Each structure stands twice: as C-alpha cells, then as structure tokens.
Coordinates of C-alpha atoms in Angstrom, one line a residue:
M1281 CA 279.9 202.4 221.6
K1282 CA 280.2 200.5 218.3
K1283 CA 283.8 201.8 217.9
T1284 CA 284.6 200.6 221.4
Q1285 CA 283.1 197.2 220.8
V1286 CA 285.0 196.8 217.5
A1287 CA 288.2 197.7 219.3
L1288 CA 287.6 195.3 222.1
A1289 CA 286.9 192.5 219.6
A1290 CA 290.2 193.3 217.8
L1291 CA 292.0 193.2 221.2
A1292 CA 290.5 189.8 221.9
L1293 CA 291.5 188.5 218.4
V1294 CA 295.1 189.7 218.8
A1295 CA 295.3 188.3 222.3
S1296 CA 294.1 184.9 221.2
T1297 CA 296.3 184.5 218.1
A1298 CA 299.5 186.5 218.8
V1299 CA 302.5 185.1 220.6
L1300 CA 303.2 187.5 223.5
A1301 CA 306.7 189.0 223.8
D1302 CA 308.9 188.0 226.7
G1303 CA 307.8 189.8 229.9
V1304 CA 304.3 190.6 228.6
A1305 CA 301.2 189.0 230.2
I1306 CA 297.4 189.1 229.8
Y1307 CA 295.3 189.2 232.9
G1308 CA 291.8 190.0 233.9
N1309 CA 288.5 189.1 235.7
A1310 CA 285.2 187.8 234.3
D1311 CA 282.4 188.5 236.8
A1312 CA 278.7 188.0 236.2
S1313 CA 275.7 188.1 238.6
A1314 CA 272.0 188.5 238.9
I1315 CA 271.2 191.6 241.0
S1316 CA 267.8 192.4 242.5
G1317 CA 266.4 195.4 244.3
G1318 CA 263.3 197.6 244.4
G1319 CA 261.2 195.0 242.6
K1320 CA 263.6 194.7 239.7
T1321 CA 266.0 191.9 238.7
S1322 CA 268.7 192.3 236.1
F1323 CA 272.0 191.0 234.8
D1324 CA 275.2 192.7 236.1
G1325 CA 278.2 191.8 233.8
G1326 CA 280.5 194.5 235.2
G1327 CA 281.4 193.1 238.5
G1328 CA 279.9 192.2 241.9
Y1329 CA 282.8 190.5 243.5
T1330 CA 285.6 191.8 241.2
T1331 CA 285.4 194.2 238.3
S1332 CA 285.2 192.5 234.9
L1333 CA 288.3 193.7 233.0
I1334 CA 291.1 192.6 230.7
G1335 CA 294.6 194.0 230.8
F1336 CA 298.1 193.8 229.4
R1337 CA 301.3 194.4 231.4
G1338 CA 304.9 193.8 230.8
S1339 CA 308.4 194.9 231.8
E1340 CA 311.9 194.9 230.5
D1341 CA 315.2 194.8 232.5
L1342 CA 317.3 197.6 231.2
G1343 CA 320.3 196.7 233.4
N1344 CA 322.0 198.4 236.3
G1345 CA 318.8 197.9 238.4
L1346 CA 316.6 199.9 236.0
K1347 CA 313.3 198.5 234.6
A1348 CA 310.8 199.8 232.1
S1349 CA 307.2 198.6 232.4
F1350 CA 303.7 199.3 231.0
N1351 CA 300.1 198.6 231.9
L1352 CA 297.0 198.8 229.6
E1353 CA 293.6 197.9 231.2
T1354 CA 290.0 198.3 230.2
A1355 CA 286.7 197.4 231.9
V1356 CA 284.4 194.9 230.2
N1357 CA 280.6 194.3 230.5
L1358 CA 279.9 190.6 230.1
G1359 CA 276.2 191.6 229.5
D1360 CA 276.9 192.8 225.9
G1361 CA 280.6 192.5 225.4
G1362 CA 281.1 196.2 225.4
R1363 CA 282.9 198.6 227.7
G1364 CA 282.1 198.0 231.3
G1365 CA 281.8 200.3 234.3
G1366 CA 284.3 200.8 237.1
S1367 CA 286.1 203.6 235.3
G1368 CA 283.9 206.6 235.9
G1369 CA 282.5 208.0 232.6
N1370 CA 285.7 207.4 230.6
T1371 CA 284.7 206.1 227.2
G1372 CA 288.3 205.5 226.0
L1373 CA 289.5 202.0 225.1
F1374 CA 291.9 201.6 228.0
N1375 CA 289.8 203.4 230.5
R1376 CA 291.3 201.9 233.7
A1377 CA 295.0 202.1 232.9
A1378 CA 297.2 203.3 230.1
N1379 CA 300.7 204.1 231.5
L1380 CA 304.4 203.6 231.2
S1381 CA 306.9 203.3 234.1
L1382 CA 310.6 203.6 234.6
G1383 CA 312.3 202.9 237.8
T1384 CA 314.4 200.9 240.3
E1385 CA 313.4 198.9 243.3
S1386 CA 313.5 202.1 245.4
L1387 CA 312.1 204.7 243.0
T1388 CA 309.6 204.5 240.1
V1389 CA 308.1 207.2 237.9
T1390 CA 304.8 206.4 236.1
L1391 CA 303.3 208.5 233.3
G1392 CA 299.7 208.1 232.0
N1393 CA 296.2 207.1 233.1
I1394 CA 296.3 205.3 236.5
L1395 CA 294.3 204.7 239.6
S1396 CA 294.3 207.5 242.2
I1397 CA 296.9 206.8 244.8
A1398 CA 294.6 208.1 247.5
V1399 CA 291.8 205.8 246.4
A1400 CA 294.3 202.9 246.3
G1401 CA 295.4 203.8 249.8
A1402 CA 291.8 203.8 251.0
F1403 CA 291.3 200.3 249.7
T1404 CA 293.6 199.2 252.6
G1405 CA 290.5 199.8 254.8
A1406 CA 288.0 198.0 252.6
T1407 CA 289.2 194.5 252.5
A1408 CA 286.4 192.7 254.3
G1409 CA 283.9 192.6 251.5
A1410 CA 283.0 189.0 250.5
G1411 CA 285.9 187.6 252.6
D1412 CA 288.9 189.2 250.9
N1413 CA 288.0 191.4 248.0
L1414 CA 287.6 195.1 247.9
N1415 CA 284.2 196.7 248.6
V1416 CA 284.1 199.5 246.0
P1417 CA 280.7 200.9 247.0
A1418 CA 282.0 201.4 250.5
V1419 CA 285.0 203.4 249.2
V1420 CA 282.7 205.6 247.1
R1421 CA 280.9 206.5 250.3
L1422 CA 284.2 207.2 252.1
M1423 CA 285.3 209.5 249.3
P1424 CA 282.1 210.8 247.7
A1425 CA 283.9 213.0 245.2
P1426 CA 287.2 211.2 244.7
G1427 CA 289.1 213.6 242.4
V1428 CA 286.7 213.1 239.5
V1429 CA 288.8 214.5 236.5
S1430 CA 287.0 215.4 233.3
H1431 CA 288.9 214.8 230.1
S1432 CA 288.2 214.0 226.4
G1433 CA 286.7 210.6 227.4
G1434 CA 284.4 211.9 230.1
P1435 CA 284.7 211.8 234.0
S1436 CA 287.3 209.3 235.0
G1437 CA 286.2 208.5 238.6
F1438 CA 288.9 206.8 240.6
F1439 CA 291.3 207.0 237.6
I1440 CA 293.6 210.0 237.0
P1441 CA 294.4 210.8 233.3
D1442 CA 297.5 212.7 232.2
A1443 CA 299.1 211.7 235.6
L1444 CA 302.6 211.8 236.8
T1445 CA 303.1 209.4 239.7
I1446 CA 306.3 209.0 241.7
S1447 CA 306.7 206.1 244.2
G1448 CA 309.6 205.5 246.5
G1449 CA 310.3 203.1 249.3
A1450 CA 312.6 203.0 252.3
G1451 CA 312.5 201.5 255.8
G1452 CA 309.4 199.5 255.1
L1453 CA 307.4 202.6 254.1
T1454 CA 306.2 203.5 250.6
V1455 CA 305.7 207.2 249.8
K1456 CA 303.7 208.2 246.7
A1457 CA 303.0 211.6 245.0
Q1458 CA 300.7 212.1 242.1
T1459 CA 299.6 215.1 240.0
R1460 CA 297.7 215.7 236.8
V1461 CA 300.1 217.3 234.3
G1462 CA 298.2 220.3 232.9
K1463 CA 294.6 220.6 231.8
N1464 CA 293.3 220.5 228.3
A1465 CA 290.4 222.8 228.9
E1466 CA 289.0 225.2 231.6
T1467 CA 286.2 222.7 232.3
E1468 CA 288.6 220.0 233.3
T1469 CA 290.0 219.2 236.8
G1470 CA 293.4 219.5 238.3
Y1471 CA 294.5 216.8 240.8
N1472 CA 297.2 216.3 243.4
A1473 CA 297.7 213.6 246.0
V1474 CA 300.3 212.3 248.4
T1475 CA 300.2 209.0 250.4
V1476 CA 302.3 207.0 252.9
G1477 CA 301.8 203.3 253.4
G1478 CA 303.4 200.4 255.1
A1479 CA 303.1 197.9 257.9
I1480 CA 303.6 198.0 261.6
D1481 CA 303.9 194.4 262.8
V1482 CA 300.6 192.8 261.6
I1483 CA 298.9 196.1 260.8
N1484 CA 298.8 197.3 257.2
F1485 CA 298.1 201.1 256.9
S1486 CA 297.8 204.0 254.6
I1487 CA 297.4 207.7 255.2
G1488 CA 297.1 210.5 252.7
H1489 CA 295.7 213.6 251.2
Q1490 CA 294.1 214.4 247.8
Q1491 CA 292.9 217.6 246.2
S1492 CA 291.0 218.3 243.0
T1493 CA 290.3 221.8 241.6
G1494 CA 287.9 223.0 239.0
G1495 CA 285.9 221.0 236.5
A1496 CA 283.2 218.5 237.5
A1497 CA 284.6 217.9 241.0
G1498 CA 285.0 221.5 241.9
D1499 CA 287.3 222.3 244.8
Y1500 CA 287.5 219.1 246.9
K1501 CA 290.0 217.9 249.5
T1502 CA 290.2 214.6 251.4
M1503 CA 292.5 213.6 254.3
Y1504 CA 292.2 209.9 255.1
A1505 CA 293.6 207.1 257.2
A1506 CA 293.0 203.4 256.5
A1507 CA 294.2 200.1 258.0
N1508 CA 293.6 196.3 258.1
I1509 CA 294.8 193.6 260.5
K1510 CA 294.4 189.9 260.9
I1511 CA 294.0 188.5 264.4
G1512 CA 294.0 184.7 264.1
D1513 CA 291.5 183.9 261.4
I1514 CA 289.6 187.1 261.8
G1515 CA 290.3 190.0 259.4
L1516 CA 289.5 193.5 260.5
N1517 CA 289.5 196.7 258.4
G1518 CA 288.6 200.3 258.7
A1519 CA 289.1 203.8 257.3
Y1520 CA 288.2 207.4 258.1
A1521 CA 288.1 210.4 255.8
K1522 CA 287.7 214.2 256.4
N1523 CA 286.2 215.7 253.2
T1524 CA 286.0 219.4 252.7
G1525 CA 285.1 221.8 249.8
T1526 CA 282.5 220.6 247.3
V1527 CA 281.6 217.8 249.7
S1528 CA 282.0 218.6 253.4
A1529 CA 281.6 215.5 255.6
N1530 CA 283.5 213.1 257.9
T1531 CA 283.0 209.6 256.6
Y1532 CA 284.2 206.2 257.7
M1533 CA 283.9 202.5 257.1
F1534 CA 284.7 199.3 259.0
G1535 CA 284.3 195.6 258.5
A1536 CA 285.4 192.1 259.4
S1537 CA 285.8 188.7 257.7
Y1538 CA 286.0 185.1 258.9
P1539 CA 286.7 181.8 257.1
L1540 CA 283.8 179.3 257.7
T1541 CA 285.6 176.4 256.0
E1542 CA 288.7 176.0 253.9
A1543 CA 286.6 177.1 250.8
A1544 CA 283.9 179.3 252.3
S1545 CA 284.2 182.7 254.1
I1546 CA 281.9 185.4 255.3
G1547 CA 282.5 189.2 255.5
A1548 CA 280.6 192.3 256.5
I1549 CA 281.2 196.0 256.0
Y1550 CA 279.5 199.2 257.1
A1551 CA 280.2 202.6 255.4
R1552 CA 278.9 206.0 256.7
G1553 CA 278.5 208.3 253.7
V1554 CA 277.2 211.9 253.3
A1555 CA 273.7 212.9 254.5
G1556 CA 272.5 209.4 255.4
D1557 CA 274.0 207.7 252.3
N1558 CA 275.1 204.7 254.4
Q1559 CA 275.7 201.1 253.4
T1560 CA 275.7 197.8 255.2
S1561 CA 276.8 194.7 253.3
V1562 CA 277.1 191.0 254.2
N1563 CA 279.0 188.8 251.8
L1564 CA 279.4 185.1 251.5
K1565 CA 281.9 183.5 249.1
Y1566 CA 282.7 179.9 248.2
S1567 CA 286.0 179.2 246.3
L1568 CA 285.4 176.7 243.6
S1569 CA 289.1 176.8 242.7
K1570 CA 292.1 179.2 243.2
S1571 CA 290.7 181.4 240.4
T1572 CA 286.9 180.9 240.6
V1573 CA 284.5 181.9 243.3
A1574 CA 280.7 181.8 243.8
Y1575 CA 279.3 184.7 245.9
T1576 CA 276.3 186.3 247.4
T1577 CA 276.1 189.9 248.6
V1578 CA 273.2 191.4 250.6
S1579 CA 273.3 195.1 251.0
S1580 CA 271.1 197.7 252.7
F1581 CA 271.4 201.4 251.8
G1582 CA 270.2 204.3 254.1
N1583 CA 269.0 206.6 251.3
G1584 CA 268.1 203.8 248.8
A1585 CA 270.6 202.5 246.3
F1586 CA 269.1 203.9 243.1
G1587 CA 271.3 206.7 241.7
T1588 CA 274.2 205.7 244.0
Q1589 CA 276.9 203.1 244.0
Y1590 CA 275.3 199.7 244.7
S1591 CA 277.8 197.3 243.0
N1592 CA 281.4 197.6 241.7
T1593 CA 280.3 199.0 238.4
N1594 CA 276.5 199.6 238.5
N1595 CA 276.1 197.7 235.2
G1596 CA 273.0 196.0 236.4
E1597 CA 269.6 197.8 236.9
I1598 CA 267.6 198.0 240.1
G1599 CA 264.2 199.5 241.0
L1600 CA 263.8 203.2 241.7
N1601 CA 263.1 202.9 245.5
A1602 CA 265.5 200.1 246.2
K1603 CA 267.0 200.1 249.7
N1604 CA 267.9 196.4 249.9
V1605 CA 269.9 194.8 247.1
I1606 CA 271.0 191.2 246.7
A1607 CA 273.5 189.9 244.1
V1608 CA 274.3 186.3 243.3
G1609 CA 277.2 185.5 241.0
I1610 CA 280.4 183.9 239.8
S1611 CA 283.8 185.5 239.4
H1612 CA 286.8 184.1 237.6
S1613 CA 290.3 185.6 237.5
F1614 CA 293.0 184.8 234.9

C-alpha cells in the first residue's frame, strides 16, 4: 500500500509540474460521499456517482489514416489518497487501464489491461442510475462472475489484463472481440468475449457473449442483451443475461430517468441477481455545473448489502445486517 501511495504521489507531482506533450490529456473524477446502512455511517471516497480515478490518454497521427494511442488509468480513494476500488483486487498502479492501440477509423487493435468488452456492452442497459450515470452495482448483479481474471496484481474484476482487443465498425455497427493472451500460472483465468453494438433509430443496443475458464472465476459463460432509449424526456434502459457454469442464473435489470428541472433529475433502477441478491435504487442528482453534481442514492438489497456490491467501489463501510443504504455526496469530473 505504501508503495502504491508513493507512486500516486509521484504521478500527481509529475502531472502538476510537467508540460504535457501534444495529444496527451489528463482526465478523471473526484467523488466523495457519506454512506450509511445497518446502523453504521462512513466516508466513501471511491465513488458513489462516478468512480474516483485519474487517467492519462493520448494519440499520435501516423499518417495515411493510421493512429497510435495509449490509456493509463488508476482508481483513487479520496478517503486516504491511496488506491481506490472499482478495479477488482488489482493492486497494480494503473489498475483500471494500461494499454496501447493502433488502428484506423474502421479497425483498431488494443493491447494491455482494459475493461471487459462484455461488461462495457452491459453498461448500455444501466444508464438510469442517478439520472445519466452508470449503476455499477446493478451490473455486478447482472453478471455476478464477470470474467474475474487472477494475475500478479490480484483479481481484476471487470478489467482484463494481458488482453488483445480488436474493434471494427461498418454500417452503423461496432463488432469487438477480446481474449486474454496466455496465462502466467495454472491458477489464473483465461478470457474470451465478442460483442456487437450500435443503434436502430433511437434505440442503442449491445449483445454479446463472454467466457472465463479456470482460476478464481472457474468455468463461467454469459450471453447478454442490453439497450437504452429516450422517449421525449424519459430515458429507459434494460438488460438481460443468461449465466451458466460457476454461476447458473438468468438475471436482468431495468430502469428509467426523468429531468425534474434543467439542473435536477431523478432515476431508478432494479436489478435481479442470483438467489435473491436483488437491488432497487432511487437516485436524485443536482448539477452544480457541467462538471460537478450533488447526489443522493437510496438503495434496498434483497439479501442485505454487506458482503456484496453496494456502491461503485465499496470503499465505504456499512453495518453487517444492512438492507437499506443511503449515500449523499458530490462528484466532480475533469
């Protein structure tokens, strides 16, 4: 932990003093909230509306339509300034993204640690949380064992290390394929996924399949379909997944959002997980600016929230028997 904190401090110093090269940008979120449930209230510095993180990305035009780009991203806990959640158990410095891409407008190849394309596709059906953000706990219930891949930094959750990802687009559709290139030990997990996404009129959709083999996740498969649509001012979203293998269950989620005023909006989402691990969340956000929002999220969990996903990162602490959880916080993006 001390090594990670020193590295994060060094990153912050470099970012604050160095002149970035052309085409390189720093981005991130700072999200802090008070979270309460089961008779216990604590500080959550990892993310209730967005995930607290800092990242670096850049690109270079190589000519003839070819472009090289990179992405380095790490989760941050505002509670102590150390590594945050939202990246499984990966204790590496850039635990959310560390990859390099080469491609054109129609075809891109990416190498390195990157978000699972199946999970990214499922996010298409999770857009009603707090108005317009992604409800991560709902996706965890949709895909209860989402290709957890052990590696030297620990389980990586939604993020796939040693990944080869190919993305191509044509006719309004985007097709992606992803695989983990080799395994470093017999205890680690292989991973393969393929997705298709696009839009039909005003409906955004994604369908796909993922499979993990061996290691912490065991043999696990998911086939999913997700979509969102906006009808007037009302946003609707939903997703369905058929999970087999280590976890065998049909799971789903659906939600809606509506703007109350120009600055305020309300959203609600329901997720049906495995064996009663269900979630109902109602969210209210108020935009203080284009980059800063204040939010409140009230959630109810069928089996109780302790030991399961109750916020984006679970960096806060709640009581052992908590079934109802409330978070009040502020999120700023840069």
